Amino acid sequence: MPAVPAASSAAVAGTASSKPLGIGFPYISVLPPELYRSGLLDFVELTPDTLCRARRDGAATRLDLAPERLERARKVCGALPVVVHGVELSIGSAQHWNAAYLDMLDQLQACWPFVWHSEHLSYQTIPGENGAPLDIGVPLPLPGTWEAVDLVAERAAVIRQRYGVPFLLENPAHYLINLPYERGIDDEIGLITQITARSGCGQLLDLHNLYCNAINLGFDPFAAIDRTALHRVREIHVAGGSWRGGFWMDAHNGRVPNPVWELLAYTLPRCPNIAGVVYELLEEYAPRLGVAALDQELSRARYLWERHGPGSRAQD
Amino acid sequence: MPLLDHQMALGQCLRGTDAEARTAPILDAKEQGQIDRIVESAGFRFTRRVQRSWCRGRVASVARLTLSALPPEQAQKLLGDWIEMGGGTASHTAAEAGAFLEFIARDLPDPSHARTICRMEQAIYRASEAATDFECPDLRLLDDPAAALCAGQGAARVDFFAEPQQLLTAIEEGKRLPPLSETYIAVLFAPGLAGLFRAASADEIALWEELGTPTTIRILDSLYGRDVIKELFRIGAAELAVRQDAGRSISAGSAHNLSADTPPNTAGNRGAPLRDADAPAISRHQCRCRARV
């Protein structure tokens, strides 16, 4: 299988430039709504599953937007632009992806247009005994095979067409060594590079995921960034984690570790089409962390954005 | 190795339920070696720990009250058993809440406060799910005496053997539960109720029991006041049993009294004959409530 030539233009559809948004933060329903009007953030990242109810529809599960949750989220977010970050699509499942998620996303886009949307490069379902999708319980990374590249690239291209806004794939955190990688793909950087190049979609570069994998699987994260197709990176995630069972876990449970801030400072000036940096935090940890700490993390992200992001380049 | 085989082999190792071994892909020695190298790694074992922890967290969140009402060891064992059976893997665990609560209810003494709370949580899921697209039905539908009513799919009756608020407060605050009373307070859960529940009147309890079997309005009218029938119909505690083509047995809704021992989707009233004074005329039709899953 021949390697895909590197994209020659920054204006690839997945990263087609629009005005950079700046610093983003997830919509977390338990936080004070004032946070979203404080000026600390420029846009909001929605995980639409949190606005949904699931219900059985025959053998399938249907996702319905819950009007009261949607209404509250819109009220809290006000006029801030929104982007969507999915966790349910299972874009890499060999036999099924989550069509119900896309149906729900259709509904969401119709009532609350988003600037771009993203999904993890992973799979979380396998065929069950009767062929219906069976949840694994956690997302798993794809093996680096050309079959996987073709499958995901084709699906990503379909999604780009369907929503007409940039679609980004996120590099996942995982703990699996010895995943197979075919020649020409070679590693997880090669895998996502091949997929984004073939599909024309962009990349959500999660620096905490990269940091986790670098620690747990043993590689240099700066060298990995150097090999990433950074012209495709539209969004960057930073987050916190913690040690558990001898692994640095992608827990989204607190402050961003210093090495991840260092990675952000290194990466930002190298991403010509970057449009936003999001500090990720899980809802269950947000109240414990507190608004003061959130303020500090978002302010630090903004400092780096202003110093190394698109605005700094315009001033140069 | 084909992508599907790789994913099935790893996914099944991670889920680790015996039932799924039957669908395991057949791998050659090289492929099996590839999978073994992953599965035997510390990273895979850690991934499995994470998976179990996530599943546990998801399931615990859908039965929070019920698990709080049980001794901690019993709650942990039930959670563990459910996870080992493959539970908790879906992100939207609300979809399996009913089944998990049914699983818990199986071994709870009847009557007991724990069983009441379990049935209450089940009834809340059922009613709130039905409430998402519930519309008050046209009451003129009750004017057809040959039409049959059955228990609403999103409705349930739960019996409390203590004052409900006292019981719930005791559970929330981790205090000693009130003694089990010899009498009970029947609470009706239905999608059309503001707040989804309220105490049921004696007439409503009697009518509700009747609705375990699809029954024509002619019969119901002869036994109960029209106001009671209208009220249960209005709030979705009763619904029309839908007629279909002839040739199959009649089956009724699965909701009904949650103190029944059968799981929600296989409740004992399914397949029950339609009750009517002139049954032969009606039985030419198949009668079925919307299947609830």
XYZ file of C-alpha atoms in Angstrom, chain B residues 6 14 17 28 50-51 55 59 73-75 87 99 101 104 110 116 132 159 186 202-203 221 223 251-252 268 279 287:
29
model
C -8.403 -7.986 15.802
C -11.474 -7.119 27.667
C -17.629 -12.896 29.614
C -4.062 -18.594 12.999
C -10.076 0.911 33.890
C -12.868 -0.795 31.979
C -18.540 -0.026 34.127
C -24.001 1.004 36.803
C -21.170 -5.968 50.835
C -24.393 -7.003 49.139
C -24.372 -3.895 46.954
C -23.155 -4.932 32.308
C -32.583 -4.623 33.589
C -32.719 -3.049 38.814
C -31.247 -6.652 41.943
C -40.917 -9.113 49.427
C -39.669 -0.887 47.307
C -40.132 12.495 26.822
C -46.117 -0.032 47.367
C -49.585 2.739 46.967
C -58.288 3.152 46.383
C -60.326 3.271 43.158
C -67.410 1.234 32.912
C -66.996 -1.645 37.490
C -50.574 -9.701 24.443
C -50.751 -6.834 26.803
C -46.645 -12.216 33.339
C -65.254 -11.666 23.691
C -54.706 -6.818 20.672
